[in-house]
Amino acid sequence: MRSRIYSAWRGALGLGLLAGLTLTACNRSGQGEATAGNADTLTAENKPAPVDTVKLKRMVLQRDSLKADSIARKMGQLPGAILPGHRIVAFYGNIRSKGMGILGREPKAQMMRKFDKVLAEWQAADPSIPVMPAIHSVTITAQGAAGSDGKYRLMNSKSTIEETRAWAKEKNALLFMDVQVGLSNLPHELPKLEEYLKDPTIHLGIDPEFAMETKNARPGKKIGTYDAKDVNYAINFLARIVSENHLPPKILMVHRFTQGMLTNYKNIKLDPRVQVVMDMDGWGDPTLKKDSYKAYVEKQPVQYTGFKLFYEYDIKPKNSHLMTPKEVLTELNPVPLYIQYQ
């Protein structure tokens, strides 16, 4: 029975159709330049000492982080923070794939009508907190084929990303860019998304299920894993983008449905510039889903919580059904602030 929660690999593998983080040195104007007439007189003794620009940037970010910590302690969270003042309701998938989720399974107009209905249901179920729509797009997807570099993952084309972005803007919705690294890792993959993440409406999801670097297996053969250090890398990556671009806090959503998908959760270091959601991402009958939420989300808390509902897989077990907003709100503790439909 427990194996039913393993999400059937979410239809993402083998879909070949889904056709560095660097700290930029700060050049100081005029540094080391000589004026006319004294270019030949500079000596080793009077040349300016080289500037460690990386160290300077780290010091600036550290001061910014301390300032953010101070504001968060006083105000509860930084200005512009989405959580806990909203409940995010997201549709998940890829607009180019029918097999990865609701985003691509139905024609756009039909899907958007369904989305409107779901948003209204959630708002009616809990009028005390405004519902915020989100498009959660798998942007870097685990693959069944190794690819030219042997990393078993493929990033969406620029045109697909921009079209998905347009869908979100049309809906006045957040956009989550989800990452399945395959045999690659976050330090190699997240920098590809940095320019998009400078948009204050774009946030990040990371999926340990398809993080196979430590498993030495291709995606789909085993369930992958992230350690706290991987989550901390993503937090620090987003925090830097927030600081450098003067943005409101980012949201980092982490998928989870087994014990081994996230190790050393107590070592995750929160930052007020990043709001972390642990999303219970397994499918099955409601009892099994609630048990998994209790075991891997409630009993191993990080910050905020999420819950995933599967239109196709949650109804497959005998006598099962798709949980309603009322069931989710009354039968889960803590009540999730991020809801995702696949």
GROMACS .gro file of C-alpha atoms in nm:
model
  342
    1MET     CA    1   0.000   0.000   0.000
    2ARG     CA    2   0.279   0.238   0.086
    3SER     CA    3   0.418   0.209  -0.265
    4ARG     CA    4   0.113   0.385  -0.406
    5ILE     CA    5   0.241   0.711  -0.264
    6TYR     CA    6   0.540   0.704  -0.499
    7SER     CA    7   0.356   0.923  -0.754
    8ALA     CA    8   0.406   0.692  -1.054
    9TRP     CA    9   0.704   0.909  -1.148
   10ARG     CA   10   0.448   1.168  -1.257
   11GLY     CA   11   0.468   1.082  -1.624
   12ALA     CA   12   0.779   1.295  -1.667
   13LEU     CA   13   1.032   1.035  -1.775
   14GLY     CA   14   1.117   0.953  -2.130
   15LEU     CA   15   0.949   1.264  -2.268
   16GLY     CA   16   1.207   1.374  -2.517
   17LEU     CA   17   0.969   1.644  -2.643
   18LEU     CA   18   1.084   1.903  -2.394
   19ALA     CA   19   1.300   2.032  -2.648
   20GLY     CA   20   2.750   2.960  -1.383
   21LEU     CA   21   2.630   3.070  -1.077
   22THR     CA   22   2.908   3.332  -1.079
   23LEU     CA   23   2.966   3.626  -0.854
   24THR     CA   24   3.045   3.904  -1.098
   25ALA     CA   25   3.355   4.098  -1.008
   26CYS     CA   26   3.283   4.461  -0.926
   27ASN     CA   27   3.520   4.671  -1.141
   28ARG     CA   28   3.624   4.986  -0.959
   29SER     CA   29   3.645   5.275  -1.201
   30GLY     CA   30   4.002   5.395  -1.242
   31GLN     CA   31   4.143   5.122  -1.016
   32GLY     CA   32   4.513   5.080  -1.097
   33GLU     CA   33   4.511   5.336  -1.379
   34ALA     CA   34   4.792   5.595  -1.402
   35THR     CA   35   4.747   5.954  -1.508
   36ALA     CA   36   4.947   6.100  -1.794
   37GLY     CA   37   5.309   6.163  -1.705
   38ASN     CA   38   5.342   5.918  -1.415
   39ALA     CA   39   5.263   5.586  -1.580
   40ASP     CA   40   5.629   5.486  -1.562
   41THR     CA   41   5.674   5.589  -1.200
   42LEU     CA   42   5.436   5.334  -1.042
   43THR     CA   43   5.624   5.083  -0.833
   44ALA     CA   44   5.528   4.773  -0.642
   45GLU     CA   45   5.526   4.989  -0.329
   46ASN     CA   46   5.272   5.248  -0.445
   47LYS     CA   47   5.045   5.035  -0.666
   48PRO     CA   48   4.701   4.990  -0.513
   49ALA     CA   49   4.654   4.653  -0.346
   50PRO     CA   50   4.432   4.413  -0.542
   51VAL     CA   51   4.069   4.418  -0.434
   52ASP     CA   52   3.904   4.090  -0.333
   53THR     CA   53   3.569   4.166  -0.497
   54VAL     CA   54   3.417   3.831  -0.400
   55LYS     CA   55   3.496   3.896  -0.034
   56LEU     CA   56   3.350   4.246  -0.056
   57LYS     CA   57   3.028   4.115  -0.208
   58ARG     CA   58   2.997   3.851   0.064
   59MET     CA   59   3.040   4.119   0.330
   60VAL     CA   60   2.769   4.334   0.170
   61LEU     CA   61   2.530   4.041   0.149
   62GLN     CA   62   2.604   3.946   0.509
   63ARG     CA   63   2.518   4.299   0.623
   64ASP     CA   64   2.201   4.284   0.413
   65SER     CA   65   2.110   3.950   0.566
   66LEU     CA   66   2.158   4.083   0.918
   67LYS     CA   67   1.938   4.380   0.831
   68ALA     CA   68   1.675   4.144   0.690
   69ASP     CA   69   1.692   3.934   1.006
   70SER     CA   70   1.636   4.244   1.216
   71ILE     CA   71   1.336   4.356   1.010
   72ALA     CA   72   1.187   4.007   1.015
   73ARG     CA   73   1.218   3.984   1.393
   74LYS     CA   74   1.044   4.318   1.434
   75MET     CA   75   0.778   4.293   1.164
   76GLY     CA   76   0.721   3.917   1.137
   77GLN     CA   77   0.845   3.900   0.778
   78LEU     CA   78   0.996   4.124   0.514
   79PRO     CA   79   0.779   4.365   0.312
   80GLY     CA   80   0.612   4.196   0.018
   81ALA     CA   81   0.622   3.845   0.170
   82ILE     CA   82   0.342   3.630   0.027
   83LEU     CA   83   0.317   3.387   0.318
   84PRO     CA   84   0.145   3.348   0.559
   85GLY     CA   85  -0.095   3.619   0.442
   86HIS     CA   86  -0.214   3.423   0.137
   87ARG     CA   87  -0.292   3.067   0.034
   88ILE     CA   88  -0.129   2.974  -0.296
   89VAL     CA   89  -0.329   2.740  -0.522
   90ALA     CA   90  -0.124   2.612  -0.816
   91PHE     CA   91  -0.181   2.410  -1.132
   92TYR     CA   92   0.124   2.193  -1.210
   93GLY     CA   93   0.277   2.042  -1.523
   94ASN     CA   94   0.427   2.154  -1.851
   95ILE     CA   95   0.232   2.326  -2.126
   96ARG     CA   96   0.399   2.105  -2.389
   97SER     CA   97   0.316   1.772  -2.223
   98LYS     CA   98  -0.016   1.595  -2.162
   99GLY     CA   99   0.147   1.345  -1.927
  100MET     CA  100   0.307   1.574  -1.669
  101GLY     CA  101   0.004   1.742  -1.519
  102ILE     CA  102  -0.306   1.951  -1.563
  103LEU     CA  103  -0.118   2.242  -1.727
  104GLY     CA  104  -0.070   2.054  -2.054
  105ARG     CA  105  -0.334   1.783  -2.029
  106GLU     CA  106  -0.629   1.991  -2.144
  107PRO     CA  107  -0.665   2.274  -2.397
  108LYS     CA  108  -0.566   2.605  -2.242
  109ALA     CA  109  -0.914   2.762  -2.231
  110GLN     CA  110  -1.066   2.451  -2.074
  111MET     CA  111  -0.785   2.423  -1.822
  112MET     CA  112  -0.817   2.789  -1.724
  113ARG     CA  113  -1.191   2.750  -1.664
  114LYS     CA  114  -1.119   2.456  -1.436
  115PHE     CA  115  -0.854   2.663  -1.260
  116ASP     CA  116  -1.103   2.945  -1.197
  117LYS     CA  117  -1.348   2.695  -1.047
  118VAL     CA  118  -1.081   2.550  -0.816
  119LEU     CA  119  -0.967   2.896  -0.703
  120ALA     CA  120  -1.328   2.987  -0.621
  121GLU     CA  121  -1.374   2.663  -0.424
  122TRP     CA  122  -1.069   2.734  -0.211
  123GLN     CA  123  -1.170   3.093  -0.147
  124ALA     CA  124  -1.518   2.982  -0.043
  125ALA     CA  125  -1.376   2.709   0.182
  126ASP     CA  126  -1.165   2.960   0.375
  127PRO     CA  127  -1.272   3.323   0.324
  128SER     CA  128  -1.033   3.437   0.599
  129ILE     CA  129  -0.725   3.426   0.374
  130PRO     CA  130  -0.698   3.546   0.012
  131VAL     CA  131  -0.621   3.284  -0.250
  132MET     CA  132  -0.332   3.357  -0.486
  133PRO     CA  133  -0.317   3.160  -0.815
  134ALA     CA  134   0.009   3.009  -0.939
  135ILE     CA  135   0.131   2.829  -1.248
  136HIS     CA  136   0.383   2.566  -1.140
  137SER     CA  137   0.582   2.469  -1.449
  138VAL     CA  138   0.841   2.191  -1.468
  139THR     CA  139   1.115   2.391  -1.639
  140ILE     CA  140   1.410   2.152  -1.612
  141THR     CA  141   1.279   1.798  -1.653
  142ALA     CA  142   1.432   1.460  -1.569
  143GLN     CA  143   1.469   1.243  -1.879
  144GLY     CA  144   1.484   0.872  -1.954
  145ALA     CA  145   1.769   0.937  -2.198
  146ALA     CA  146   2.113   1.054  -2.087
  147GLY     CA  147   2.153   1.340  -2.332
  148SER     CA  148   2.481   1.464  -2.473
  149ASP     CA  149   2.636   1.527  -2.131
  150GLY     CA  150   2.496   1.218  -1.959
  151LYS     CA  151   2.295   1.416  -1.701
  152TYR     CA  152   1.943   1.288  -1.781
  153ARG     CA  153   1.768   1.626  -1.777
  154LEU     CA  154   1.649   1.883  -2.027
  155MET     CA  155   1.558   2.250  -1.991
  156ASN     CA  156   1.256   2.397  -2.163
  157SER     CA  157   1.317   2.610  -2.468
  158LYS     CA  158   1.309   2.986  -2.426
  159SER     CA  159   0.986   3.001  -2.628
  160THR     CA  160   0.817   2.750  -2.394
  161ILE     CA  161   0.933   2.943  -2.088
  162GLU     CA  162   0.810   3.273  -2.228
  163GLU     CA  163   0.475   3.128  -2.328
  164THR     CA  164   0.429   2.980  -1.981
  165ARG     CA  165   0.528   3.313  -1.832
  166ALA     CA  166   0.264   3.482  -2.048
  167TRP     CA  167  -0.001   3.237  -1.920
  168ALA     CA  168   0.086   3.332  -1.562
  169LYS     CA  169   0.075   3.706  -1.635
  170GLU     CA  170  -0.257   3.666  -1.815
  171LYS     CA  171  -0.392   3.501  -1.500
  172ASN     CA  172  -0.224   3.755  -1.269
  173ALA     CA  173  -0.064   3.449  -1.113
  174LEU     CA  174   0.272   3.361  -0.964
  175LEU     CA  175   0.500   3.141  -1.173
  176PHE     CA  176   0.699   2.862  -1.011
  177MET     CA  177   0.989   2.721  -1.213
  178ASP     CA  178   1.040   2.360  -1.104
  179VAL     CA  179   1.374   2.183  -1.134
  180GLN     CA  180   1.441   1.808  -1.172
  181VAL     CA  181   1.820   1.781  -1.191
  182GLY     CA  182   1.863   1.415  -1.292
  183LEU     CA  183   2.234   1.333  -1.257
  184SER     CA  184   2.322   1.702  -1.251
  185ASN     CA  185   2.293   1.918  -0.937
  186LEU     CA  186   2.155   2.251  -0.820
  187PRO     CA  187   2.481   2.451  -0.855
  188HIS     CA  188   2.485   2.360  -1.226
  189GLU     CA  189   2.114   2.403  -1.295
  190LEU     CA  190   1.985   2.697  -1.091
  191PRO     CA  191   2.207   2.959  -1.259
  192LYS     CA  192   2.021   2.885  -1.584
  193LEU     CA  193   1.710   3.035  -1.423
  194GLU     CA  194   1.867   3.340  -1.258
  195GLU     CA  195   1.754   3.595  -1.516
  196TYR     CA  196   1.393   3.473  -1.483
  197LEU     CA  197   1.406   3.474  -1.103
  198LYS     CA  198   1.482   3.846  -1.106
  199ASP     CA  199   1.112   3.886  -1.185
  200PRO     CA  200   0.937   3.937  -0.847
  201THR     CA  201   0.646   3.715  -0.957
  202ILE     CA  202   0.866   3.411  -1.034
  203HIS     CA  203   0.957   3.157  -0.765
  204LEU     CA  204   1.135   2.821  -0.746
  205GLY     CA  205   1.055   2.456  -0.688
  206ILE     CA  206   1.310   2.176  -0.641
  207ASP     CA  207   1.227   1.807  -0.664
  208PRO     CA  208   1.440   1.554  -0.470
  209GLU     CA  209   1.255   1.266  -0.637
  210PHE     CA  210   1.463   1.317  -0.951
  211ALA     CA  211   1.791   1.424  -0.786
  212MET     CA  212   2.000   1.119  -0.869
  213GLU     CA  213   2.362   1.234  -0.825
  214THR     CA  214   2.411   1.044  -0.499
  215LYS     CA  215   2.207   0.745  -0.618
  216ASN     CA  216   2.424   0.675  -0.924
  217ALA     CA  217   2.113   0.577  -1.119
  218ARG     CA  218   1.907   0.730  -1.394
  219PRO     CA  219   1.576   0.894  -1.300
  220GLY     CA  220   1.293   0.648  -1.258
  221LYS     CA  221   1.508   0.362  -1.127
  222LYS     CA  222   1.516   0.493  -0.770
  223ILE     CA  223   1.369   0.778  -0.570
  224GLY     CA  224   1.627   1.054  -0.546
  225THR     CA  225   1.729   1.266  -0.249
  226TYR     CA  226   1.842   1.606  -0.132
  227ASP     CA  227   2.026   1.687   0.187
  228ALA     CA  228   1.982   2.001   0.394
  229LYS     CA  229   2.295   2.138   0.228
  230ASP     CA  230   2.120   2.124  -0.110
  231VAL     CA  231   1.817   2.308   0.022
  232ASN     CA  232   2.050   2.561   0.186
  233TYR     CA  233   2.222   2.614  -0.149
  234ALA     CA  234   1.886   2.696  -0.309
  235ILE     CA  235   1.794   2.928  -0.020
  236ASN     CA  236   2.124   3.114  -0.046
  237PHE     CA  237   2.093   3.134  -0.424
  238LEU     CA  238   1.748   3.293  -0.400
  239ALA     CA  239   1.848   3.520  -0.110
  240ARG     CA  240   2.132   3.664  -0.317
  241ILE     CA  241   1.895   3.738  -0.606
  242VAL     CA  242   1.654   3.908  -0.366
  243SER     CA  243   1.930   4.127  -0.220
  244GLU     CA  244   2.098   4.220  -0.546
  245ASN     CA  245   1.772   4.311  -0.718
  246HIS     CA  246   1.586   4.462  -0.420
  247LEU     CA  247   1.301   4.212  -0.448
  248PRO     CA  248   1.039   4.094  -0.202
  249PRO     CA  249   1.104   3.750  -0.054
  250LYS     CA  250   1.113   3.450  -0.285
  251ILE     CA  251   0.935   3.121  -0.221
  252LEU     CA  252   1.122   2.791  -0.241
  253MET     CA  253   0.895   2.488  -0.270
  254VAL     CA  254   1.049   2.147  -0.193
  255HIS     CA  255   0.865   1.829  -0.299
  256ARG     CA  256   0.860   1.540  -0.051
  257PHE     CA  257   0.673   1.213  -0.001
  258THR     CA  258   0.927   0.975   0.162
  259GLN     CA  259   1.164   0.985   0.455
  260GLY     CA  260   1.472   0.952   0.237
  261MET     CA  261   1.389   1.233  -0.004
  262LEU     CA  262   1.523   1.489   0.243
  263THR     CA  263   1.801   1.420   0.492
  264ASN     CA  264   1.911   1.630   0.792
  265TYR     CA  265   1.611   1.863   0.771
  266LYS     CA  266   1.707   2.018   1.107
  267ASN     CA  267   2.017   2.164   0.939
  268ILE     CA  268   1.815   2.375   0.696
  269LYS     CA  269   1.904   2.738   0.769
  270LEU     CA  270   1.614   2.974   0.708
  271ASP     CA  271   1.661   3.322   0.569
  272PRO     CA  272   1.392   3.594   0.584
  273ARG     CA  273   1.451   3.664   0.213
  274VAL     CA  274   1.326   3.314   0.124
  275GLN     CA  275   1.006   3.142   0.237
  276VAL     CA  276   1.037   2.762   0.237
  277VAL     CA  277   0.740   2.536   0.168
  278MET     CA  278   0.765   2.160   0.223
  279ASP     CA  279   0.506   2.008  -0.010
  280MET     CA  280   0.364   1.660   0.053
  281ASP     CA  281   0.378   1.528  -0.301
  282GLY     CA  282   0.249   1.171  -0.286
  283TRP     CA  283  -0.060   1.020  -0.444
  284GLY     CA  284  -0.304   0.763  -0.311
  285ASP     CA  285  -0.615   0.735  -0.103
  286PRO     CA  286  -0.680   1.017   0.147
  287THR     CA  287  -0.578   0.813   0.452
  288LEU     CA  288  -0.239   0.735   0.305
  289LYS     CA  289  -0.186   1.094   0.193
  290LYS     CA  290  -0.272   1.227   0.539
  291ASP     CA  291  -0.040   0.972   0.702
  292SER     CA  292   0.246   1.082   0.478
  293TYR     CA  293   0.178   1.448   0.550
  294LYS     CA  294   0.192   1.378   0.922
  295ALA     CA  295   0.511   1.172   0.899
  296TYR     CA  296   0.719   1.382   0.660
  297VAL     CA  297   0.579   1.734   0.688
  298GLU     CA  298   0.411   1.779   1.026
  299LYS     CA  299   0.667   1.581   1.226
  300GLN     CA  300   0.967   1.725   1.041
  301PRO     CA  301   0.875   2.094   1.016
  302VAL     CA  302   1.083   2.345   0.826
  303GLN     CA  303   0.869   2.658   0.778
  304TYR     CA  304   0.548   2.649   0.570
  305THR     CA  305   0.364   2.345   0.439
  306GLY     CA  306   0.205   2.236   0.113
  307PHE     CA  307  -0.016   1.954  -0.012
  308LYS     CA  308  -0.053   1.806  -0.358
  309LEU     CA  309  -0.365   1.665  -0.521
  310PHE     CA  310  -0.356   1.440  -0.828
  311TYR     CA  311  -0.653   1.452  -1.064
  312GLU     CA  312  -0.564   1.113  -1.216
  313TYR     CA  313  -0.378   0.915  -0.950
  314ASP     CA  314  -0.563   1.006  -0.628
  315ILE     CA  315  -0.882   0.846  -0.762
  316LYS     CA  316  -0.717   0.522  -0.878
  317PRO     CA  317  -0.714   0.324  -0.552
  318LYS     CA  318  -1.040   0.145  -0.482
  319ASN     CA  319  -1.290   0.357  -0.287
  320SER     CA  320  -1.058   0.659  -0.313
  321HIS     CA  321  -1.138   1.016  -0.416
  322LEU     CA  322  -0.982   1.356  -0.473
  323MET     CA  323  -0.979   1.536  -0.140
  324THR     CA  324  -1.193   1.849  -0.125
  325PRO     CA  325  -1.070   2.187   0.004
  326LYS     CA  326  -1.282   2.137   0.316
  327GLU     CA  327  -1.115   1.800   0.385
  328VAL     CA  328  -0.767   1.943   0.341
  329LEU     CA  329  -0.844   2.240   0.566
  330THR     CA  330  -1.000   2.037   0.847
  331GLU     CA  331  -0.795   1.717   0.841
  332LEU     CA  332  -0.435   1.839   0.808
  333ASN     CA  333  -0.227   2.004   1.078
  334PRO     CA  334  -0.075   2.252   1.019
  335VAL     CA  335  -0.319   2.369   0.754
  336PRO     CA  336  -0.118   2.398   0.430
  337LEU     CA  337  -0.072   2.738   0.268
  338TYR     CA  338   0.037   2.596  -0.066
  339ILE     CA  339  -0.197   2.368  -0.262
  340GLN     CA  340  -0.090   2.206  -0.589
  341TYR     CA  341  -0.299   2.018  -0.845
  342GLN     CA  342  -0.133   1.784  -1.095
   0.00000   0.00000   0.00000
